[in-house]
Coordinates of C-alpha atoms and ligand atoms in Angstrom, one line a residue:
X1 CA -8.6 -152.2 16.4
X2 CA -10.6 -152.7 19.7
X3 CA -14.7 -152.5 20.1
X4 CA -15.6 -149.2 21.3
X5 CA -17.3 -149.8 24.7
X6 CA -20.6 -148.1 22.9
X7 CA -20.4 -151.0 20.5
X8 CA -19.8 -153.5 23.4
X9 CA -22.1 -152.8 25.8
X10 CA -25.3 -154.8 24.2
X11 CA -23.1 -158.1 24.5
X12 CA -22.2 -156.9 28.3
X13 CA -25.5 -156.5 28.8
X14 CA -26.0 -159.8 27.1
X15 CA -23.7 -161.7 29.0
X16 CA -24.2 -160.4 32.4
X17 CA -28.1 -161.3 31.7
X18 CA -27.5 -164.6 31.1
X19 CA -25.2 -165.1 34.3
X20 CA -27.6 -163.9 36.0
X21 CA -30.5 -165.9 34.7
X22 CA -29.1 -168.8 33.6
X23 CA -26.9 -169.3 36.7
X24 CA -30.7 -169.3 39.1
X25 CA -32.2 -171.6 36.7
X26 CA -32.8 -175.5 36.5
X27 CA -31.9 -176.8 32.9
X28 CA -34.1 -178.8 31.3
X29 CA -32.2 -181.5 32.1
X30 CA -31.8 -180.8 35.6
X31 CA -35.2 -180.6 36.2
X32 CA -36.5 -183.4 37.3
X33 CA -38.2 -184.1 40.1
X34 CA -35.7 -185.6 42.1
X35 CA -34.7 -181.8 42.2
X36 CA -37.4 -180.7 43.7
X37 CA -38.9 -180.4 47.1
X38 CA -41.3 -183.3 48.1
X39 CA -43.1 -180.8 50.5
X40 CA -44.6 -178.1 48.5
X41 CA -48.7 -178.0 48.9
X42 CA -50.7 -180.4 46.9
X43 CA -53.4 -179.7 44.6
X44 CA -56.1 -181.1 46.8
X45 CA -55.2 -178.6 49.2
X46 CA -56.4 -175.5 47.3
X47 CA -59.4 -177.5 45.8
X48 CA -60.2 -177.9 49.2
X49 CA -60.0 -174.2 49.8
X50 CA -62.0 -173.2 47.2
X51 CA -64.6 -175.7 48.4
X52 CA -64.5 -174.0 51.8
X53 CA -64.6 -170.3 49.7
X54 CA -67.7 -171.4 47.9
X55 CA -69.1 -172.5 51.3
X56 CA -68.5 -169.3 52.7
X57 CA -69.6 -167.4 49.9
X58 CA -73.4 -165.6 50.0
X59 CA -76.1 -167.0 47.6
X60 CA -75.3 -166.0 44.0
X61 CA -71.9 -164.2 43.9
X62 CA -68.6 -164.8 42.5
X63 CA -65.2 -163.6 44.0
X64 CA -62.8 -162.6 41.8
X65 CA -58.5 -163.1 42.9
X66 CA -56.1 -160.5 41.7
X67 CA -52.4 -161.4 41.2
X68 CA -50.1 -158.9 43.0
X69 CA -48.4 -156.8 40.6
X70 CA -44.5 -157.2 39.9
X71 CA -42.4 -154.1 40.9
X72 CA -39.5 -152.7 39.3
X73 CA -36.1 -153.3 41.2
X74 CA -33.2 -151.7 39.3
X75 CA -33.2 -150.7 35.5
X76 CA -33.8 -154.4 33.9
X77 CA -34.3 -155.6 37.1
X78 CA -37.8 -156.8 38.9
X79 CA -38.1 -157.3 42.8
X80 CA -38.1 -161.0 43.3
X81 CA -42.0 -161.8 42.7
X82 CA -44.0 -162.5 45.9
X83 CA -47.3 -163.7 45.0
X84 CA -50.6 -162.4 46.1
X85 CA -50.9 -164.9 49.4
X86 CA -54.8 -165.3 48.7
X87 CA -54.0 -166.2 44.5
X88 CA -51.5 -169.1 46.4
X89 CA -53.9 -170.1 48.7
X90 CA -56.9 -170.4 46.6
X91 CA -55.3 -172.0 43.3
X92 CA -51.3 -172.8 44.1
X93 CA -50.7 -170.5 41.3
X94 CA -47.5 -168.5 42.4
X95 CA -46.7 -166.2 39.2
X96 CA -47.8 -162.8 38.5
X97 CA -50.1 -161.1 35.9
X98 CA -53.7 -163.8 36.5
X99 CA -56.8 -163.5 37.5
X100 CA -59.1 -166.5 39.3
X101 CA -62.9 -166.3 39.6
X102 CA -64.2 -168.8 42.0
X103 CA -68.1 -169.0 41.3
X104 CA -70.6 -169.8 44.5
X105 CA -72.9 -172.1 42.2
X106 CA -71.6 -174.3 39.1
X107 CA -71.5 -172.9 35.7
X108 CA -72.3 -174.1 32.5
X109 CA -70.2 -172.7 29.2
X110 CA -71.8 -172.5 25.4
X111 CA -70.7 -176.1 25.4
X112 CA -72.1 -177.5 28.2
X113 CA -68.6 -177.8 30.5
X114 CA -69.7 -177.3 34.2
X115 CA -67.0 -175.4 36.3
X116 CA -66.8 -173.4 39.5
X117 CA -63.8 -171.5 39.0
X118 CA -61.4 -170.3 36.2
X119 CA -58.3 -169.2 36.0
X120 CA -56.5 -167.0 33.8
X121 CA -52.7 -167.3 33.7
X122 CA -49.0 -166.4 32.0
X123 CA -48.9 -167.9 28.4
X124 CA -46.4 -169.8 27.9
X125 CA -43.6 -167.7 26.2
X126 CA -40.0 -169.5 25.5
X127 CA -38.1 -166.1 24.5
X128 CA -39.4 -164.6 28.1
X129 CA -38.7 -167.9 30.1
X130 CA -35.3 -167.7 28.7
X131 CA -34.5 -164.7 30.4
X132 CA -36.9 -165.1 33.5
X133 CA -37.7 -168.6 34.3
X134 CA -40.2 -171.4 33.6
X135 CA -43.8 -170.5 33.3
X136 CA -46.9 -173.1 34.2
X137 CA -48.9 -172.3 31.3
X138 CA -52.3 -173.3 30.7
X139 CA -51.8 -177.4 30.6
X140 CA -49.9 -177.3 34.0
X141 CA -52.2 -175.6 35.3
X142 CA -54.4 -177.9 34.3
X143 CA -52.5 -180.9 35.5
X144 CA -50.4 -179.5 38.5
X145 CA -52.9 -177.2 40.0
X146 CA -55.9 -179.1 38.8
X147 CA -57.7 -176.4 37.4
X148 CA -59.6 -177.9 34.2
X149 CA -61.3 -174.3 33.1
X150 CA -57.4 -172.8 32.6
X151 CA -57.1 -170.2 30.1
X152 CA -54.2 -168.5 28.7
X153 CA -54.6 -164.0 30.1
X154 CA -55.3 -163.2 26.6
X155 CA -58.1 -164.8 26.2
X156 CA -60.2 -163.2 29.1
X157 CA -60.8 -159.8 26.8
X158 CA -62.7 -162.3 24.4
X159 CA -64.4 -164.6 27.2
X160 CA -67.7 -164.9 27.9
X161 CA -68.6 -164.2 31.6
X162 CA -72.2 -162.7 32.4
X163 CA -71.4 -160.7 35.4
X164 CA -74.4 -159.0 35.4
X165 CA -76.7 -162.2 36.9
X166 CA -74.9 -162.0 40.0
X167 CA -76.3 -160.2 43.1
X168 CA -72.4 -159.9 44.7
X169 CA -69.1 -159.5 42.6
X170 CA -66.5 -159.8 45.5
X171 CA -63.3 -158.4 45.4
X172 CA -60.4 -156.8 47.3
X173 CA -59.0 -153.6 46.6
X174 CA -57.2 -153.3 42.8
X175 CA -54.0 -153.6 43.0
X176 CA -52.1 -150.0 41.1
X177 CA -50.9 -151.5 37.8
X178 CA -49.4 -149.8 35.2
X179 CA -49.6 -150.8 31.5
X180 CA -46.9 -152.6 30.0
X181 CA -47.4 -151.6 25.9
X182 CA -45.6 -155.2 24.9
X183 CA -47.8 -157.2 26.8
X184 CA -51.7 -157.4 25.9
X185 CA -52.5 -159.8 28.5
X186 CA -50.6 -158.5 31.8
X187 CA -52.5 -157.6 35.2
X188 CA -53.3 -153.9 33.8
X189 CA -54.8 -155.5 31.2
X190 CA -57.1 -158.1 33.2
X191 CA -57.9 -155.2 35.5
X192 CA -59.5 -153.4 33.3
X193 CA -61.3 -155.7 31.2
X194 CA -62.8 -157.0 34.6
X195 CA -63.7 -153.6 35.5
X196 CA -65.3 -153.4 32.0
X197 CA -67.1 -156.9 31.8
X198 CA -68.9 -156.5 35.5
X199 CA -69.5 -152.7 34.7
X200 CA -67.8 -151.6 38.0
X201 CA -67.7 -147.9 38.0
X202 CA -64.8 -145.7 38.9
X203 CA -66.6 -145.0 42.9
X204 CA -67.8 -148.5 43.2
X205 CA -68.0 -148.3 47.1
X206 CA -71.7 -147.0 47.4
X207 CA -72.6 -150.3 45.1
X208 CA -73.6 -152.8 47.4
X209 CA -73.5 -155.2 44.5
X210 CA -69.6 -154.7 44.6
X211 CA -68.4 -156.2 47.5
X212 CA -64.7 -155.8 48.7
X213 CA -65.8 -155.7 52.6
X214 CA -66.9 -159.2 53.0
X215 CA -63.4 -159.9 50.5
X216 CA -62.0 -159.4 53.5
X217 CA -63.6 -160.7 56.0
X218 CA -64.8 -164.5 54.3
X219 CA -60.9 -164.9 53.5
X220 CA -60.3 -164.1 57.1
X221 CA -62.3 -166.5 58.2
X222 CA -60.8 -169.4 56.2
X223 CA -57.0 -168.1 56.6
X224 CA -57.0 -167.6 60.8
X225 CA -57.7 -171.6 60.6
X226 CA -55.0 -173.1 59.7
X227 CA -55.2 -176.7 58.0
X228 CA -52.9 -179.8 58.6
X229 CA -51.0 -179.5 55.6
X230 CA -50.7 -176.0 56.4
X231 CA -49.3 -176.8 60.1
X232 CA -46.9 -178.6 59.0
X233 CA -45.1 -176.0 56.8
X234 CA -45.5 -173.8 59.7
X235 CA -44.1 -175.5 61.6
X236 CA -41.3 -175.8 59.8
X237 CA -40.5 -172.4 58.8
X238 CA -40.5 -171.4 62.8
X239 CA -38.2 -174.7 63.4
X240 CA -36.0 -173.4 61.0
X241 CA -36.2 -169.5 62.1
X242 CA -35.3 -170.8 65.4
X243 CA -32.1 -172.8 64.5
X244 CA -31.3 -169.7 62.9
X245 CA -31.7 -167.3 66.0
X246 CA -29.6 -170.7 67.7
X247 CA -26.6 -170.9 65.5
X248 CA -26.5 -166.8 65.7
X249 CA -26.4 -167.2 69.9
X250 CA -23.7 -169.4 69.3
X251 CA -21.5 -167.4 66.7
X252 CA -22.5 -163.8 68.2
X253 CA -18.8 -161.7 69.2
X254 CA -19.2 -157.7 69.8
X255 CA -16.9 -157.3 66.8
X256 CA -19.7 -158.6 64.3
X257 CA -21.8 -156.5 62.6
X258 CA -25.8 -156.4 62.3
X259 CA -25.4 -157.2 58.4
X260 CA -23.3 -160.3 59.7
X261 CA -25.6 -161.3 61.9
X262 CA -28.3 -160.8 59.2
X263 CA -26.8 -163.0 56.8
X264 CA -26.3 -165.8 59.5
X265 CA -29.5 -165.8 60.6
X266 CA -30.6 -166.3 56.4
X267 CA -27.8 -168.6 55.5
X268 CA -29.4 -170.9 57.9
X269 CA -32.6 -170.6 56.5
X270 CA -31.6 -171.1 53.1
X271 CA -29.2 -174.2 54.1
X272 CA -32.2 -176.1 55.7
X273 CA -34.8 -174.8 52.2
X274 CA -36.6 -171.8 53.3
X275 CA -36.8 -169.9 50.2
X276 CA -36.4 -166.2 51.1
X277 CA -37.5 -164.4 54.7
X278 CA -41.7 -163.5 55.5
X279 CA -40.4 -159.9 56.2
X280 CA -37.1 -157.8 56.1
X281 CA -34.8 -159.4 58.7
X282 CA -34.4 -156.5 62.2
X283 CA -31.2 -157.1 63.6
X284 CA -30.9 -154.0 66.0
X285 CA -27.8 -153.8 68.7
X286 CA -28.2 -151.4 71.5
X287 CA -30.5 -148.6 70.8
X288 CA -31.3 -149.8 67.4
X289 CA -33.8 -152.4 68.8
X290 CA -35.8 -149.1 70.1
X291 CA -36.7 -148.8 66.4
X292 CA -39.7 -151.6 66.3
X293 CA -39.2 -152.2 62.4
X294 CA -35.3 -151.2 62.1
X295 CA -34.2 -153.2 58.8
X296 CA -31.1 -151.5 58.3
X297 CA -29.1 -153.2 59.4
X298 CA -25.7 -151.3 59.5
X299 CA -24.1 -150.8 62.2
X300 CA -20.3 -152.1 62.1
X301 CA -20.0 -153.6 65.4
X302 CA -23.0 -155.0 67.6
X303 CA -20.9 -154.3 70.8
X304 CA -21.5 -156.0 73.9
X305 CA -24.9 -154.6 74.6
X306 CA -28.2 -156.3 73.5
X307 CA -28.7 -157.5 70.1
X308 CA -32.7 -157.6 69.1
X309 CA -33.2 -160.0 66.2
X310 CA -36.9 -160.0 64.8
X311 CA -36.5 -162.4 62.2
X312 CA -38.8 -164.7 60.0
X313 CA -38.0 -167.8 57.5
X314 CA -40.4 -168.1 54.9
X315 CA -41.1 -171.7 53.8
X316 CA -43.0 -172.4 50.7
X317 CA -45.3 -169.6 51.2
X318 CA -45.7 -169.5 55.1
X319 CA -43.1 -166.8 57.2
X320 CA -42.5 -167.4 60.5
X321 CA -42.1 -164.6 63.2
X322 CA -39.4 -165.1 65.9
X323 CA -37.5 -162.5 67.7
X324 CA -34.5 -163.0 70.8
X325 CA -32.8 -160.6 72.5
X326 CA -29.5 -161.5 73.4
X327 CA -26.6 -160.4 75.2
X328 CA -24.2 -160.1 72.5
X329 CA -21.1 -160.1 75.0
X330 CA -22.6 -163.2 76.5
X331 CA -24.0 -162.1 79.6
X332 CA -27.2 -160.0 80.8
X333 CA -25.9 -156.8 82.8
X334 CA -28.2 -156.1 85.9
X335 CA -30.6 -153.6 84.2
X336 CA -30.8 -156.1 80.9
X337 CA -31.7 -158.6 83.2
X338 CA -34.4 -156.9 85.2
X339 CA -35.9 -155.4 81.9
X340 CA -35.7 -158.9 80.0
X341 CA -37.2 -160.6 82.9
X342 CA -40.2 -158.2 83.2
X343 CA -40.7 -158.9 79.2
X344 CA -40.4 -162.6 79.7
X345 CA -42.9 -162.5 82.5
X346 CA -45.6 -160.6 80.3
X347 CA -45.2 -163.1 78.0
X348 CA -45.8 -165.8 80.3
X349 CA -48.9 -163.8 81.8
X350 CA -50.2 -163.5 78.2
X351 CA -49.6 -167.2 77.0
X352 CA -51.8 -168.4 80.5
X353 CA -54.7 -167.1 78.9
X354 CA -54.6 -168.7 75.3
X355 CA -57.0 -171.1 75.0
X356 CA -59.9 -172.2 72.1
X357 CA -62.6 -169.8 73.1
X358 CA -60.2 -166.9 75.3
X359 CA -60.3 -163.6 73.3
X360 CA -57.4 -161.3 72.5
X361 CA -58.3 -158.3 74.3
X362 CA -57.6 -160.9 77.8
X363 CA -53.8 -162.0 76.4
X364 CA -53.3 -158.3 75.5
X365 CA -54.3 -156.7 79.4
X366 CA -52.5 -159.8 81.2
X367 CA -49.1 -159.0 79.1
X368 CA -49.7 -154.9 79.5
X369 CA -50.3 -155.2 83.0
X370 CA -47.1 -157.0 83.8
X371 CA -45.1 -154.4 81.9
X372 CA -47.4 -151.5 83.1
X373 CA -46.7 -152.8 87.1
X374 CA -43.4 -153.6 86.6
X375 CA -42.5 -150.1 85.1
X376 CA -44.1 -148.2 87.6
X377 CA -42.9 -150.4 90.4
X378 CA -38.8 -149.9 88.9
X379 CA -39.7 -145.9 89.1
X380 CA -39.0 -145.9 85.2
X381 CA -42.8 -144.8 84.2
X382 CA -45.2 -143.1 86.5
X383 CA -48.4 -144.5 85.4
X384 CA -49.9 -146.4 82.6
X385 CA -50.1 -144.0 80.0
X386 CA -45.9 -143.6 80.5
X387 CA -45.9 -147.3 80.5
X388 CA -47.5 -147.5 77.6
X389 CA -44.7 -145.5 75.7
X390 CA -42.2 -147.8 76.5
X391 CA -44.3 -150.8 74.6
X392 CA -45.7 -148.8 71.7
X393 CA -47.2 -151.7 70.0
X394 CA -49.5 -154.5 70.4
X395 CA -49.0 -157.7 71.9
X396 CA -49.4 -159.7 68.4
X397 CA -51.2 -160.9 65.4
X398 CA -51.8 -163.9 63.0
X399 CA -49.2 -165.7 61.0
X400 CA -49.3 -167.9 58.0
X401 CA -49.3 -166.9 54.3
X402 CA -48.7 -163.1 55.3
X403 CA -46.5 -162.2 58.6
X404 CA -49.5 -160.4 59.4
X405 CA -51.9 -162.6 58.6
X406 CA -55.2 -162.2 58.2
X407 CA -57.7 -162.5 60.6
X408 CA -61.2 -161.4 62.4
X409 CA -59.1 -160.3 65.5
X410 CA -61.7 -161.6 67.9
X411 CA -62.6 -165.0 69.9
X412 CA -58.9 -166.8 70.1
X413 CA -60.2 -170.5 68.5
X414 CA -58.4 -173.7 68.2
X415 CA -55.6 -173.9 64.8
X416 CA -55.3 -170.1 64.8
X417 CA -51.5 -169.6 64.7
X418 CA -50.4 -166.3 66.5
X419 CA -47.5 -164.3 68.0
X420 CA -47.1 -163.5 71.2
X421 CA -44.4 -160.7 71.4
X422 CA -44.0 -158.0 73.9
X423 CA -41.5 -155.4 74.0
X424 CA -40.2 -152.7 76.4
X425 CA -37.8 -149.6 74.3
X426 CA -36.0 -147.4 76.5
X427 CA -34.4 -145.0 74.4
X428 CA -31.8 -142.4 75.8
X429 CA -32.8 -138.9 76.9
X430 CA -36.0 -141.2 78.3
X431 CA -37.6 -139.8 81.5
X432 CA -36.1 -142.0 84.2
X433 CA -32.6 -143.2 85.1
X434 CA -29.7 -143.2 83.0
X435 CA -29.1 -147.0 83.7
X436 CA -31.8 -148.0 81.5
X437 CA -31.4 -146.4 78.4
X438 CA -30.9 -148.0 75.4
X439 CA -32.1 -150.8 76.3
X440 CA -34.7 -153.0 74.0
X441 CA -36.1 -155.8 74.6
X442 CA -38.5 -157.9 72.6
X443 CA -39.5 -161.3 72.8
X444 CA -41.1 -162.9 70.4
X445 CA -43.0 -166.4 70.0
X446 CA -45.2 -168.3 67.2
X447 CA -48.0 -170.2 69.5
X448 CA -51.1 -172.6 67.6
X449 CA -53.9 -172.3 69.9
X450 CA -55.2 -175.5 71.0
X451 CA -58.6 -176.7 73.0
X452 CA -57.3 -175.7 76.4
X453 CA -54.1 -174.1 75.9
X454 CA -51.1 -173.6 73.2
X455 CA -49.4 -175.5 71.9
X456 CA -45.5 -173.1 71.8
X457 CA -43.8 -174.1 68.0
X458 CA -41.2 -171.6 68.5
X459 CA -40.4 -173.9 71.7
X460 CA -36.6 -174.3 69.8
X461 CA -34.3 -171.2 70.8
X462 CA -34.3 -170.6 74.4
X463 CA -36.4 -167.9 76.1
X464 CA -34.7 -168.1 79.6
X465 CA -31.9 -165.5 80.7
X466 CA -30.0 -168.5 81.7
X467 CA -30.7 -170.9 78.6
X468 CA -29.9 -168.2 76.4
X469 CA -26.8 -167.3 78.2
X470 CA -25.7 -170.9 78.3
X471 CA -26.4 -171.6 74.5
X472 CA -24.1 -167.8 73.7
X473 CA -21.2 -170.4 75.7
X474 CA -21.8 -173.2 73.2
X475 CA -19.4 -173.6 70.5
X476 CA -19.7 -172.5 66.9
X477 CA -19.1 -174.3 63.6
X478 CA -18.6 -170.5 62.3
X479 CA -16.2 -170.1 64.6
X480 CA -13.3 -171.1 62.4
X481 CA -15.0 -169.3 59.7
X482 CA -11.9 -166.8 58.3
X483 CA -12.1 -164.8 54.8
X484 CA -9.3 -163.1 53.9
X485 CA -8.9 -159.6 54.3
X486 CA -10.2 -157.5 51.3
X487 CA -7.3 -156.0 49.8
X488 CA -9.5 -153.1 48.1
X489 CA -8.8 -149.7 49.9
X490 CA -11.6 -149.6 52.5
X491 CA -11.8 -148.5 56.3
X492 CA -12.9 -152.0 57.1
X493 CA -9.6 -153.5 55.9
X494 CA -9.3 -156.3 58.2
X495 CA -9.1 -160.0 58.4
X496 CA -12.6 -161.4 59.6
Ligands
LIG501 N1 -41.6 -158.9 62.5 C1 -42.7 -158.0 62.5 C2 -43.5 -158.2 63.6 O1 -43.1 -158.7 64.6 O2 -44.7 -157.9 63.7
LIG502 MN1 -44.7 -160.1 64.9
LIG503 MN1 -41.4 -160.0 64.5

């Protein structure tokens, strides 16, 4: 007699769990750290950025970090967790479901321990780590992240903090939550007992006392400057983003698709570390690039026409931000290249006027008024404000822990790491001649701003209508890539 599939499908379930856990992560055994990366931030890094925090910080306050909540993906399923960048920053604690109070002035406990910050984290759970992965737990949090005052989330309901002596409880807006009935100690549950221990009411905006204004605005401050150690991972995811956008100029044929290109572009990444991508990869042929965020991805076959790729490898926390704009049949037609050309020029205009000191509003006119000349001068806008359609978005923003990072938005100063990236979107039906619809352009660069200048990291994947068409010409290692032919009934039946 067979199992009914009723009877069955708990040991499916079972089974297809474990392949899909067990299969992601390190044994015991494996674990070592030979296994590891060598790169990942150290300790001293986030001490010193709780140092600089406390600096910042006004005269008796304490700030108070949220973990970002975890969000359902599929029934049993959680969207891979992406931590709350200013948790990371601030502690190097990367899982969800804690809480981190960083104190302007040293504390002193019942027992006389001094501290200036505490963390509440996961407790240590085998069952759940079975199915989920390892947690830190209170002792390597202690010992990796260098936190002495670590405390397990269930022990915040009973702890002892005495909000009420400060004159400013800093924090950012509360994450939505919702309660999870098995677990006492999850970010619902520290939510509210903060809310309860500091006595925040439900409209605490008219309180000057709590603060989530200058939340904003001190973590600004310290995030737009980027560090050394900091640099250097930087640096590397925009390396990497741009080998990507390389090996893609390489491989590119009209007969591939924008989910092809997609995965080429994050196979590299992956192949040289990154873990995941800093945003959801645009890969837009034709008149797809008009579509500034287009993350679909799924049109069949790029063509011959353009092919705008917007896309960002993220490398132990920090996401790059590179886009190129490619003739996917290999060469610029005449209206590309008089459209590409304009948008490489803005960009030139606007990277003359980076320097420690130059503000944003001066990079943002010099690349607008190259595009806003150039229009007008091809006949395709009549004045600015048609211009201004065709490059519907701003000429860039910060990059680092967030692909729009924080920052104050002002004064350009030395370290700040930005994008320049202007764009012209001609869709069809637009209000000038037929040759030029459909065409979208954006290009895209990750620049550190330096005493008298920039200093250009995305400097790796060729900007130039002639570089970029002599790098399409290059040979590819994926050119011999063949699958065979799905044998499924499908309309794509083919060989690849
Ligand atoms: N990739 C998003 C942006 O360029 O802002
Ligand atoms: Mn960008
Ligand atoms: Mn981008």
């Amino acid at each position: 007699m067979h199992t009914s599939f009723l009877k069955r499908a708990p040991l499916f379930a079972l089974s297809l769990f474990i392949t899909l856990f067990s299969f992601g992560q390190p044994s015991p055994a494996m674990d070592t750290d030979e296994d590891m990366p060598k790169d990942y931030l150290p300790k001293e890094f986030h001490a010193g950025r709780r140092a600089a925090l406390r600096e910042a910080m006004p005269d008796n306050s304490v700030i108070v970090v949220m973990a970002y909540p975890t969000r359902t993906f599929s029934n049993d399923v959680e969207y891979k967790y992406h931590p709350n960048p200013d948790m990371y920053y601030f502690s190097g604690y990367k899982e969800p479901h804690s809480l981190l109070l960083v104190f302007k002035t040293e504390q002193t406990d019942s027992a006389g321990n001094k501290y200036s910050e505490i963390l509440f984290v996961q407790k240590k759970n085998a069952a759940a780590e079975q199915w989920t992965g390892k947690r830190l737990g209170l002792e390597g949090s202690k010992t990796k992240l260098g936190i002495a005052m670590s405390f397990n989330g269930e022990d915040f309901s009973n702890f002892s903090v005495d909000f009420s002596k400060f004159d400013k409880i800093i924090f950012d807006r509360f994450p939505v939550d919702i309660p999870n009935g098995r677990d006492k100690a999850d970010l619902y549950d520290l939510l509210q007992q903060f809310k309860q221990k500091a006595a925040i009411p439900e409209d605490y905006s008219k309180e000057k006392r709590f603060d989530n204004r200058s939340y904003r605005e001190i973590t600004a401050k310290l995030r737009e400057i980027k560090t050394p150690e900091e640099m250097t991972l930087i640096r590397k995811a925009v390396e990497i983003s741009c080998q990507g956008q390389n090996e893609v100029m390489k491989a590119v044929r009209p007969d591939m698709s924008e989910m092809e290109i997609q995965g080429l572009h994050e196979f590299v990444h992956k192949k040289y570390g990154a873990e995941g991508v800093g945003y959801g990869s645009i890969i837009g042929s034709g008149e797809n690039g008009c579509t500034l965020h287009y993350e679909e991805n799924t049109k069949t076959k790029i063509g011959s026409s353009m092919l705008l790729m917007d896309v960002g490898a993220e490398y132990h926390g920090y996401t790059a931000d590179v886009t190129r704009t490619i003739p996917a049949g290999g060469k610029f037609g005449e209206a590309e290249k008089v459209i590409y050309q304009l948008v490489y020029d803005a960009q030139e205009a606007a990277f003359k006027t980076l320097k420690d000191g130059s503000k944003w509003a001066d990079a943002e006119k010099a690349a607008r008024d190259v595009i806003t000349d150039g229009l007008v001068r091809l006949g395709i806008a009549k004045d600015k404000a048609e211009a201004n359609k065709y490059y519907p978005h701003g000429l860039g923003h910060h990059i680092g822990m967030d692909v729009h990072d924080r920052g104050t938005y002002s004064n350009l100063k030395k370290d700040m790491v930005i994008t320049i990236e202007p764009g012209i979107y001609i869709p069809s039906n637009s209000n000038c001649e037929k040759k030029w619809w459909g065409i979208a352009v954006r290009i895209e660069d990750d620049a550190r701003v330096t005493e008298d200048g920039y200093e250009l990291l995305s400097h790796f994947a060729p900007r130039k209508i002639e570089d970029i068409e002599k790098m399409i010409s290059q040979k590819s290692a994926l050119d011999d890539f063949k699958l065979p032919a799905l044998k499924s009934a499908s309309p794509e039946k083919k060989a690849f």
